[in-house]
Coordinates of C-alpha atoms and ligand atoms in Angstrom, one line a residue:
M1 CA -27.2 39.5 -27.5
T2 CA -27.4 38.0 -24.1
D3 CA -28.5 40.4 -21.2
H4 CA -26.3 40.9 -18.3
I5 CA -28.3 40.4 -15.0
R6 CA -26.5 42.2 -12.1
I7 CA -26.2 40.0 -9.0
F8 CA -27.0 42.0 -5.8
D9 CA -25.6 40.0 -2.9
T10 CA -27.3 40.9 0.4
T11 CA -25.9 37.9 2.4
L12 CA -23.9 40.5 4.7
R13 CA -27.5 42.6 5.1
D14 CA -30.6 40.9 4.4
G15 CA -29.0 37.2 5.1
E16 CA -27.0 38.5 8.2
Q17 CA -29.8 40.0 10.0
S18 CA -31.9 36.6 10.1
P19 CA -31.6 34.2 13.4
G20 CA -28.7 32.2 13.5
A21 CA -26.5 33.9 10.7
S22 CA -24.9 36.9 12.5
M23 CA -21.4 37.5 11.7
G24 CA -19.0 39.8 13.1
P25 CA -16.9 42.4 11.2
T26 CA -14.0 40.1 10.6
Q27 CA -16.3 37.3 9.5
K28 CA -18.1 39.8 7.2
L29 CA -14.8 41.0 5.6
V30 CA -13.7 37.4 4.9
M31 CA -17.2 36.8 3.1
A32 CA -16.9 40.2 1.4
R33 CA -13.6 39.0 -0.3
A34 CA -15.1 35.5 -1.2
L35 CA -18.2 37.4 -3.2
A36 CA -16.0 39.6 -4.7
E37 CA -14.0 36.8 -6.0
L38 CA -17.3 35.0 -7.0
G39 CA -17.8 37.9 -9.2
V40 CA -21.1 39.4 -7.8
D41 CA -21.7 43.2 -9.3
I42 CA -22.9 44.6 -5.9
I43 CA -22.4 43.7 -2.2
E44 CA -24.5 45.1 0.2
T45 CA -22.4 45.2 3.4
G46 CA -25.1 46.1 6.2
F47 CA -27.3 49.0 7.5
P48 CA -24.8 51.1 9.2
A49 CA -27.5 53.1 10.9
S50 CA -28.6 50.0 12.9
S51 CA -25.2 49.0 14.7
Q52 CA -21.8 49.9 15.6
A53 CA -20.6 46.5 14.0
D54 CA -22.5 47.3 10.8
R55 CA -20.7 50.5 10.3
E56 CA -17.3 49.0 11.4
S57 CA -17.5 46.0 8.8
T58 CA -18.7 48.5 6.0
D59 CA -15.9 50.5 6.5
A60 CA -13.3 47.6 6.6
I61 CA -14.8 46.2 3.5
A62 CA -14.8 49.7 1.7
R63 CA -11.2 50.1 2.3
E64 CA -10.3 46.7 0.9
I65 CA -12.6 45.9 -1.7
G66 CA -11.7 47.7 -5.3
A67 CA -13.8 49.2 -7.8
Q68 CA -14.8 46.0 -9.6
V69 CA -17.5 45.5 -7.4
T70 CA -20.1 48.1 -6.0
L71 CA -20.6 48.3 -2.5
A72 CA -24.3 49.3 -0.9
T73 CA -25.6 50.0 2.4
L74 CA -29.0 50.2 3.3
S75 CA -30.9 53.3 4.8
R76 CA -34.4 54.2 6.0
C77 CA -35.7 57.4 4.3
S78 CA -34.2 59.6 7.0
E79 CA -31.5 62.3 7.1
A80 CA -29.7 60.5 9.9
D81 CA -29.5 57.2 8.2
I82 CA -28.2 58.6 4.9
T83 CA -25.3 60.5 6.8
A84 CA -24.3 57.6 8.6
C85 CA -24.1 55.6 5.4
A86 CA -22.1 58.4 4.0
K87 CA -19.7 58.2 6.6
A88 CA -19.3 54.4 6.7
M89 CA -18.7 54.3 2.9
E90 CA -16.1 57.1 2.8
K91 CA -13.5 55.1 1.8
A92 CA -15.5 52.9 -0.8
H93 CA -14.4 53.1 -4.4
K94 CA -17.9 52.5 -6.0
P95 CA -20.4 53.3 -3.4
R96 CA -24.4 53.1 -3.6
I97 CA -26.9 53.9 -1.1
H98 CA -30.1 52.0 -1.0
V99 CA -33.0 53.7 0.5
F100 CA -36.1 52.2 1.5
I101 CA -39.5 53.2 2.6
S102 CA -42.7 50.9 3.2
T103 CA -45.5 51.8 0.7
S104 CA -48.3 49.2 1.1
P105 CA -51.5 49.9 2.8
L106 CA -50.8 47.7 5.7
H107 CA -47.3 49.1 6.5
R108 CA -48.3 52.5 5.7
K109 CA -51.2 52.1 8.5
F110 CA -49.8 50.0 11.0
K111 CA -45.9 50.5 10.6
L112 CA -45.4 54.2 9.5
G113 CA -48.7 55.9 10.4
M114 CA -48.3 57.8 7.3
S115 CA -50.7 58.6 4.2
E116 CA -50.1 57.7 0.5
Q117 CA -48.9 61.0 -0.1
Q118 CA -46.6 61.4 3.0
V119 CA -44.7 58.1 1.9
V120 CA -44.5 59.3 -1.9
E121 CA -43.1 62.7 -0.5
R122 CA -40.8 61.2 1.9
A123 CA -39.5 59.0 -0.4
E124 CA -38.7 61.8 -3.0
S125 CA -37.3 64.2 -0.4
A126 CA -34.8 61.2 1.0
V127 CA -33.5 60.1 -2.4
A128 CA -32.8 63.8 -3.3
F129 CA -30.8 64.3 0.1
A130 CA -29.2 61.1 -0.7
R131 CA -28.1 62.4 -4.1
R132 CA -25.8 64.7 -2.2
Y133 CA -23.5 62.3 -1.2
F134 CA -24.0 59.5 -3.5
D135 CA -24.1 59.4 -7.4
D136 CA -25.6 55.8 -7.5
V137 CA -28.9 55.7 -5.4
E138 CA -31.2 52.7 -5.4
F139 CA -34.6 53.0 -4.2
S140 CA -36.9 50.1 -2.5
A141 CA -40.6 50.4 -2.0
E142 CA -41.0 47.7 0.9
D143 CA -43.6 45.5 0.7
A144 CA -44.3 46.7 -3.0
I145 CA -46.1 43.4 -4.1
R146 CA -48.9 44.2 -1.8
T147 CA -49.1 48.0 -2.6
E148 CA -51.7 49.4 -4.8
F149 CA -50.2 49.7 -8.6
D150 CA -50.9 53.5 -8.4
V151 CA -49.1 54.0 -5.4
L152 CA -45.9 52.1 -6.5
V153 CA -45.8 54.2 -9.9
K154 CA -46.2 57.3 -7.8
A155 CA -43.5 56.4 -5.2
F156 CA -41.0 55.0 -8.2
S157 CA -41.7 57.8 -10.3
A158 CA -41.1 60.5 -7.6
A159 CA -37.8 58.6 -6.7
A160 CA -36.6 58.1 -10.3
A161 CA -37.2 62.0 -10.7
A162 CA -35.4 62.7 -7.6
G163 CA -32.3 60.9 -8.8
A164 CA -32.7 57.1 -8.0
T165 CA -31.0 55.2 -10.8
T166 CA -32.3 51.6 -9.4
L167 CA -35.7 50.8 -8.6
N168 CA -36.1 48.0 -6.5
V169 CA -39.5 46.1 -6.5
P170 CA -39.4 43.7 -3.1
D171 CA -41.6 41.0 -2.2
T172 CA -40.9 41.5 1.2
V173 CA -43.1 38.5 2.6
G174 CA -42.8 36.1 0.1
Y175 CA -46.3 36.3 -1.4
T176 CA -46.3 36.7 -5.3
T177 CA -46.5 34.0 -7.9
P178 CA -44.1 33.9 -11.2
D179 CA -47.3 35.1 -13.4
E180 CA -48.1 38.2 -11.2
I181 CA -44.4 39.4 -10.6
R182 CA -43.7 39.0 -14.4
S183 CA -46.5 41.0 -15.3
L184 CA -46.0 43.4 -12.5
F185 CA -42.5 44.6 -13.8
Q186 CA -43.9 44.6 -17.5
R187 CA -46.4 47.3 -16.1
L188 CA -43.8 49.0 -13.9
R189 CA -41.8 49.4 -16.8
T190 CA -44.4 51.0 -19.0
A191 CA -45.9 53.2 -16.5
V192 CA -42.6 54.6 -15.1
P193 CA -40.8 57.0 -16.6
G194 CA -36.9 56.7 -17.3
E195 CA -35.4 54.6 -20.1
Q196 CA -32.1 54.3 -18.5
L197 CA -33.6 52.9 -14.9
I198 CA -32.3 49.4 -13.8
W199 CA -35.3 47.4 -12.2
S200 CA -34.4 45.2 -9.6
T201 CA -36.0 42.2 -7.9
H202 CA -35.9 41.2 -4.1
C203 CA -38.0 37.8 -3.4
H204 CA -38.4 36.3 0.0
N205 CA -38.7 32.8 -0.1
D206 CA -42.1 32.1 2.3
L207 CA -43.8 30.0 -0.3
G208 CA -40.4 28.5 -1.6
L209 CA -40.8 30.7 -4.7
A210 CA -38.5 33.2 -4.4
V211 CA -35.9 31.8 -6.9
A212 CA -38.8 31.0 -9.4
N213 CA -40.2 34.8 -8.8
S214 CA -36.9 36.1 -9.5
L215 CA -36.5 34.4 -12.7
A216 CA -40.1 35.4 -13.9
A217 CA -39.0 39.1 -12.8
I218 CA -36.2 38.9 -15.2
E219 CA -38.5 37.5 -17.8
G220 CA -40.7 40.7 -16.8
G221 CA -37.7 43.1 -17.3
A222 CA -35.7 42.8 -14.0
R223 CA -32.0 43.3 -14.6
Q224 CA -30.7 43.4 -11.0
V225 CA -31.5 40.3 -8.7
E226 CA -31.1 40.7 -5.0
C227 CA -30.1 37.5 -3.5
T228 CA -28.2 35.5 -0.6
I229 CA -25.6 32.8 -0.8
N230 CA -27.4 29.6 0.4
G231 CA -30.6 31.6 0.2
I232 CA -30.2 33.0 3.8
G233 CA -32.3 36.0 5.1
E234 CA -35.3 36.9 7.0
R235 CA -37.6 34.2 7.9
A236 CA -37.5 31.4 4.9
G237 CA -34.9 33.3 3.5
N238 CA -34.1 35.3 0.3
C239 CA -33.1 34.2 -3.4
A240 CA -30.5 31.8 -3.5
V241 CA -27.6 33.0 -5.5
E242 CA -26.4 29.7 -6.7
E243 CA -29.9 28.5 -7.8
L244 CA -30.7 31.6 -9.7
V245 CA -27.2 31.9 -11.3
M246 CA -27.2 28.3 -12.3
A247 CA -30.9 28.4 -13.9
L248 CA -29.5 31.6 -16.0
K249 CA -26.5 29.4 -16.9
V250 CA -28.2 26.2 -17.6
R251 CA -31.3 27.5 -19.4
N252 CA -29.2 30.6 -21.0
A253 CA -31.1 30.0 -24.3
Y254 CA -34.4 30.2 -22.7
F255 CA -34.0 33.4 -20.7
N256 CA -31.5 35.1 -23.1
A257 CA -29.6 36.3 -19.9
D258 CA -26.8 35.3 -17.9
S259 CA -24.7 36.7 -14.8
G260 CA -21.1 37.5 -14.6
I261 CA -20.5 35.3 -11.8
R262 CA -17.7 32.8 -11.8
T263 CA -19.9 29.5 -11.1
E264 CA -16.9 27.4 -10.1
R265 CA -16.5 29.4 -6.9
L266 CA -20.3 28.9 -5.9
V267 CA -19.6 25.7 -3.6
P268 CA -16.5 27.2 -2.1
T269 CA -18.3 30.7 -1.4
S270 CA -21.4 28.2 0.0
R271 CA -19.1 26.4 2.3
L272 CA -17.3 29.4 3.4
L273 CA -20.8 30.9 4.9
Q274 CA -21.7 27.8 6.6
R275 CA -18.4 27.7 8.2
L276 CA -18.8 31.4 9.0
T277 CA -22.3 31.4 10.5
G278 CA -22.7 27.7 11.7
M279 CA -25.7 27.3 9.6
M280 CA -25.3 24.2 7.3
V281 CA -27.4 23.6 4.2
Q282 CA -29.5 20.6 4.1
R283 CA -28.2 17.6 2.1
N284 CA -30.4 17.9 -0.7
K285 CA -30.2 21.8 -1.3
A286 CA -30.0 22.5 -5.3
I287 CA -26.3 22.9 -6.3
V288 CA -24.5 23.2 -3.0
G289 CA -26.0 20.6 -0.9
V290 CA -23.8 17.0 -0.5
N291 CA -26.4 15.1 -2.4
A292 CA -26.9 17.4 -5.3
F293 CA -24.8 15.5 -7.5
A294 CA -25.0 12.2 -5.8
H295 CA -26.5 9.3 -7.9
E296 CA -27.7 6.3 -5.5
A297 CA -30.3 4.5 -7.6
G298 CA -28.7 1.5 -9.5
I299 CA -30.8 2.6 -12.9
H300 CA -29.2 6.1 -12.6
Q301 CA -25.9 4.8 -12.2
H302 CA -26.0 2.7 -14.9
G303 CA -27.2 5.5 -17.3
M304 CA -24.7 8.0 -15.9
L305 CA -21.8 5.3 -16.4
K306 CA -22.9 5.5 -20.0
N307 CA -23.6 9.1 -20.3
R308 CA -23.7 11.6 -17.7
E309 CA -26.1 13.7 -19.5
T310 CA -28.7 11.0 -18.9
Y311 CA -29.2 12.2 -15.4
E312 CA -27.3 15.6 -15.0
I313 CA -27.9 18.6 -16.4
M314 CA -24.7 20.4 -15.3
R315 CA -21.3 19.0 -14.0
P316 CA -20.3 19.2 -10.2
E317 CA -17.0 20.7 -11.4
D318 CA -19.0 23.6 -13.0
V319 CA -20.2 24.8 -9.7
G320 CA -17.1 24.2 -7.7
W321 CA -17.4 20.7 -6.5
P322 CA -13.5 19.3 -5.8
R323 CA -13.1 16.0 -7.7
S324 CA -11.3 14.6 -4.6
E325 CA -10.6 16.2 -1.3
L326 CA -6.8 16.9 -1.2
V327 CA -4.7 16.0 1.7
L328 CA -1.9 18.2 2.3
G329 CA 1.2 17.4 4.5
R330 CA 4.5 18.2 5.7
H331 CA 5.9 18.4 2.2
S332 CA 3.2 20.5 0.8
G333 CA 4.3 24.2 -0.1
R334 CA 2.7 27.5 -0.7
A335 CA 1.4 27.0 -4.1
A336 CA -0.7 23.6 -2.9
L337 CA -1.9 25.6 0.0
S338 CA -3.0 28.4 -1.6
E339 CA -4.9 26.5 -4.2
R340 CA -6.7 24.3 -1.6
L341 CA -7.4 27.5 0.1
R342 CA -9.0 29.1 -2.7
A343 CA -11.3 26.0 -3.4
L344 CA -12.5 26.3 0.3
G345 CA -13.6 30.0 -0.7
F346 CA -10.9 31.9 1.2
V347 CA -9.1 34.7 -0.4
F348 CA -6.1 36.4 1.3
E349 CA -3.9 39.2 1.2
E350 CA -0.1 38.0 0.6
D351 CA 0.9 38.9 4.3
E352 CA -2.3 37.4 5.7
F353 CA -1.4 34.2 3.6
E354 CA 2.0 34.0 4.9
H355 CA 0.7 34.1 8.4
V356 CA -2.0 31.2 7.6
F357 CA 0.9 29.2 6.0
S358 CA 3.3 29.6 8.9
N359 CA 0.3 28.4 11.1
F360 CA -0.2 25.4 8.5
K361 CA 3.4 24.3 8.9
S362 CA 3.0 24.1 12.6
L363 CA 0.1 22.0 12.3
T364 CA 2.1 19.5 10.0
E365 CA 4.7 19.1 12.8
T366 CA 2.0 17.5 15.0
Q367 CA -0.3 15.9 12.5
R368 CA 0.8 14.0 9.6
V369 CA -2.1 14.9 7.2
V370 CA -4.0 18.0 7.2
N371 CA -7.3 18.0 5.4
D372 CA -10.0 20.6 4.5
R373 CA -11.9 20.4 7.6
D374 CA -8.4 21.3 9.5
L375 CA -7.6 23.8 7.2
E376 CA -10.9 25.5 7.8
Q377 CA -10.5 25.3 11.6
L378 CA -7.3 26.7 11.0
I379 CA -8.2 29.8 9.2
L380 CA -11.6 30.5 11.3
G381 CA -9.7 29.8 14.4
S382 CA -7.1 32.2 13.5
T383 CA -9.0 34.7 11.5
A384 CA -12.6 34.9 12.7
S385 CA -12.3 34.1 16.4
A386 CA -9.1 34.4 17.7
G387 CA -8.9 36.2 21.3
Q388 CA -13.0 36.7 20.8
G389 CA -14.5 34.5 23.3
Y390 CA -13.9 31.2 25.2
R391 CA -11.5 28.6 24.2
L392 CA -11.4 24.8 25.3
A393 CA -8.4 24.1 27.2
S394 CA -9.0 20.8 28.1
M395 CA -11.9 18.3 29.0
R396 CA -12.4 14.8 30.7
I397 CA -15.3 12.7 30.5
S398 CA -16.2 9.9 32.8
D399 CA -19.3 7.9 32.4
S400 CA -20.3 4.7 34.2
G401 CA -23.7 3.9 32.3
G402 CA -26.4 6.2 33.3
Q403 CA -24.2 8.3 35.5
A404 CA -21.7 10.8 33.7
R405 CA -19.4 13.5 35.0
A406 CA -17.6 16.3 32.7
E407 CA -14.7 18.3 33.9
V408 CA -13.8 21.3 31.7
E409 CA -11.2 23.9 31.5
L410 CA -11.6 26.9 29.4
S411 CA -9.7 29.9 28.7
D412 CA -11.9 33.1 28.7
P413 CA -12.1 36.2 26.5
D414 CA -9.4 37.7 28.8
G415 CA -7.3 34.6 28.5
N416 CA -8.1 33.5 32.3
R417 CA -8.5 29.9 33.1
V418 CA -12.0 28.5 34.5
A419 CA -12.5 25.1 35.5
E420 CA -15.8 23.6 36.2
S421 CA -17.6 20.3 36.6
A422 CA -20.9 18.9 36.0
D423 CA -22.8 15.3 36.7
S424 CA -25.9 14.3 34.5
D425 CA -27.2 11.0 33.0
G426 CA -25.2 11.3 29.9
P427 CA -21.7 12.4 28.9
V428 CA -23.1 15.0 26.3
A429 CA -25.6 16.5 28.9
A430 CA -22.9 16.4 31.7
L431 CA -20.4 18.5 29.1
F432 CA -22.8 21.1 28.3
A433 CA -23.7 21.7 32.0
A434 CA -20.3 22.0 32.9
M435 CA -19.7 24.7 29.9
S436 CA -22.7 26.7 31.3
A437 CA -21.3 26.6 34.7
A438 CA -17.9 27.7 33.5
T439 CA -19.1 30.5 31.1
G440 CA -22.3 31.5 33.2
I441 CA -24.3 31.1 29.7
E442 CA -27.4 29.1 29.9
L443 CA -28.2 28.0 26.3
K444 CA -31.9 26.3 25.6
L445 CA -30.6 23.6 22.9
E446 CA -33.2 23.5 19.8
S447 CA -31.0 20.8 17.7
Y448 CA -27.8 18.8 18.2
Q449 CA -26.6 16.7 15.5
V450 CA -23.1 14.8 15.0
H451 CA -22.2 13.7 11.5
S452 CA -19.2 11.8 10.6
I453 CA -16.8 13.5 7.9
G454 CA -14.5 11.4 5.8
M455 CA -13.6 7.8 6.5
G456 CA -11.3 5.3 8.2
S457 CA -8.4 6.6 10.0
H458 CA -8.9 10.3 8.9
A459 CA -12.9 10.4 9.8
R460 CA -14.0 13.4 12.0
G461 CA -17.1 14.3 13.7
E462 CA -18.8 17.3 12.9
A463 CA -21.2 18.5 15.7
S464 CA -23.8 21.1 14.7
L465 CA -25.9 22.9 17.4
S466 CA -28.6 25.5 17.6
V467 CA -29.8 27.1 20.4
S468 CA -32.6 30.0 21.5
F469 CA -31.3 32.6 23.7
D470 CA -33.4 36.0 24.7
D471 CA -35.8 34.7 21.6
E472 CA -32.9 34.9 19.3
E473 CA -31.3 31.8 17.3
Y474 CA -27.7 30.7 17.2
A475 CA -26.1 28.1 15.5
G476 CA -22.4 26.7 15.8
V477 CA -20.3 23.9 14.7
G478 CA -17.3 21.8 16.1
V479 CA -15.1 19.5 14.5
S480 CA -12.7 16.9 16.1
R481 CA -11.8 13.4 15.9
D482 CA -13.6 12.7 19.1
I483 CA -17.3 13.7 18.9
I484 CA -17.5 14.7 22.6
E485 CA -14.8 17.3 22.1
A486 CA -16.6 18.5 18.7
S487 CA -19.6 18.9 20.7
A488 CA -17.8 21.1 23.1
L489 CA -16.3 23.1 20.3
A490 CA -19.9 23.5 18.8
W491 CA -21.4 24.5 21.8
L492 CA -18.3 27.0 22.4
D493 CA -18.8 28.3 19.0
V494 CA -22.5 29.1 19.9
A495 CA -21.6 31.0 23.1
N496 CA -18.9 33.2 21.4
R497 CA -21.3 33.9 18.6
L498 CA -23.8 35.1 21.4
L499 CA -21.1 37.0 23.1
R500 CA -20.0 38.8 20.0
R501 CA -23.5 39.4 19.2
R502 CA -24.0 41.1 22.9
E503 CA -21.0 43.3 21.9
A504 CA -22.5 44.5 18.9
E505 CA -26.1 45.0 20.1
P506 CA -27.8 47.2 17.4
A507 CA -28.2 51.0 18.5
A508 CA -31.5 51.2 16.2
S509 CA -34.1 48.6 16.9
A510 CA -35.4 49.0 13.2
Q511 CA -35.5 46.1 11.0
A512 CA -35.8 46.1 7.4
Ligands
KIV1 O1 -37.4 42.5 2.2 C1 -37.4 43.8 2.0 O2 -38.3 44.5 1.6 C2 -36.2 44.2 2.1 C3 -36.0 45.7 1.7 C4 -35.6 46.7 2.8 C5 -35.2 46.0 0.4 O3 -35.0 43.8 2.6
ZN2 ZN1 -35.5 41.6 2.3

């Protein structure tokens, strides 16, 4: 019998709280639909006590996602946090609360100023209070890996006795090793009473071990893994869903465990997240990087042509890489568009689809072919950011070698036109200076890259930017036939994310 491993996806909470990955409520809803379609068991939608945006997005997701997925929200061990979760989750079909408190000596002393006994008592009373609102309660001992074993046993036993049904053992700082975490799970399962308890692992990737540690935790008895798409999350990120799931699938006989993930949805979901956040994955990222299935060396190609298994342990189509990039045009109908959108990670209700279809038809009147990038632009333009920020109305660049001038016209968030110009020693520098002047937003560039997408007459430039602002990092992308225009769109993508973030400034500053 193969054991079922529950996939607890925290892309919208732990992932989203990391620099450069912030999403607004609409983007989170788009992502939640894709996660449900991917087949995750639990979606952690946010931390309602931390911001109005998290409350709104949790409510929107709860209204839409049905009982096939459990929805979880994060809460400190405080009555105010727990009631905020209960309120935000009122409409959820299958709600869970995830309460946490730090248990390690360092956190007890410097973060909480609480004794070991106080922490255990707080955990117990919070879980008991949470049970008044929720049947499904998960308890996490933050920084569990650096906590004394006997304190962990006390905290988990108290939480279980008070009614927690899932116990999560986070490696909050990404410090553990596979052997250590495997043995920790084995010892905890023996020491903490409760046959029906689900043990959960939550590994951060500071030493690049998050996936290996999560797999080792499964060997030690964990039956829930907390992870994120593309491994996004605090600092070096969390365990990557796609890597964990494919390890379980490809080495199923070894682990004797599997997830319920529809693996052919992995690449579409990963690409959707990249578009929504502007955070692109590296080319050689396992499973979802563009090089993950590319064979360059002649000797490899020779072997592959004779038998794919010489160098391939899974097929690109198993994880959702399209065989070819389908080009849509004026004669394409609803079925073709719908199939293509699913391949890109989008899931729509019928009336929303009709709206997208009509936008698509308008685009085909001015553009002969509509490719994947155009579609992504069309959706993210109309679904995620319409009316929420600055849009590019027009731009003109003149460059006389060493002296460039940029003139830009934008429409501001209220629909008013603003025009500005700037001079500099290069076209991109002049462009960014003019955009700053028009928006009043000064961005400190951390990185700027332009890639070509596609070949020949269909080729596009994709610009990606990352910037620092008020000690936070933001990333953005822009796609256009013209690379300077792509750069302008990427700059605006970042500026609009920043504006949305400002609007949704967290009410509470606590970070998990
Ligand atoms: O990393 C961590 O400890 C967390 C907990 C809140 C589960 O994210
Ligand atoms: Zn975490």
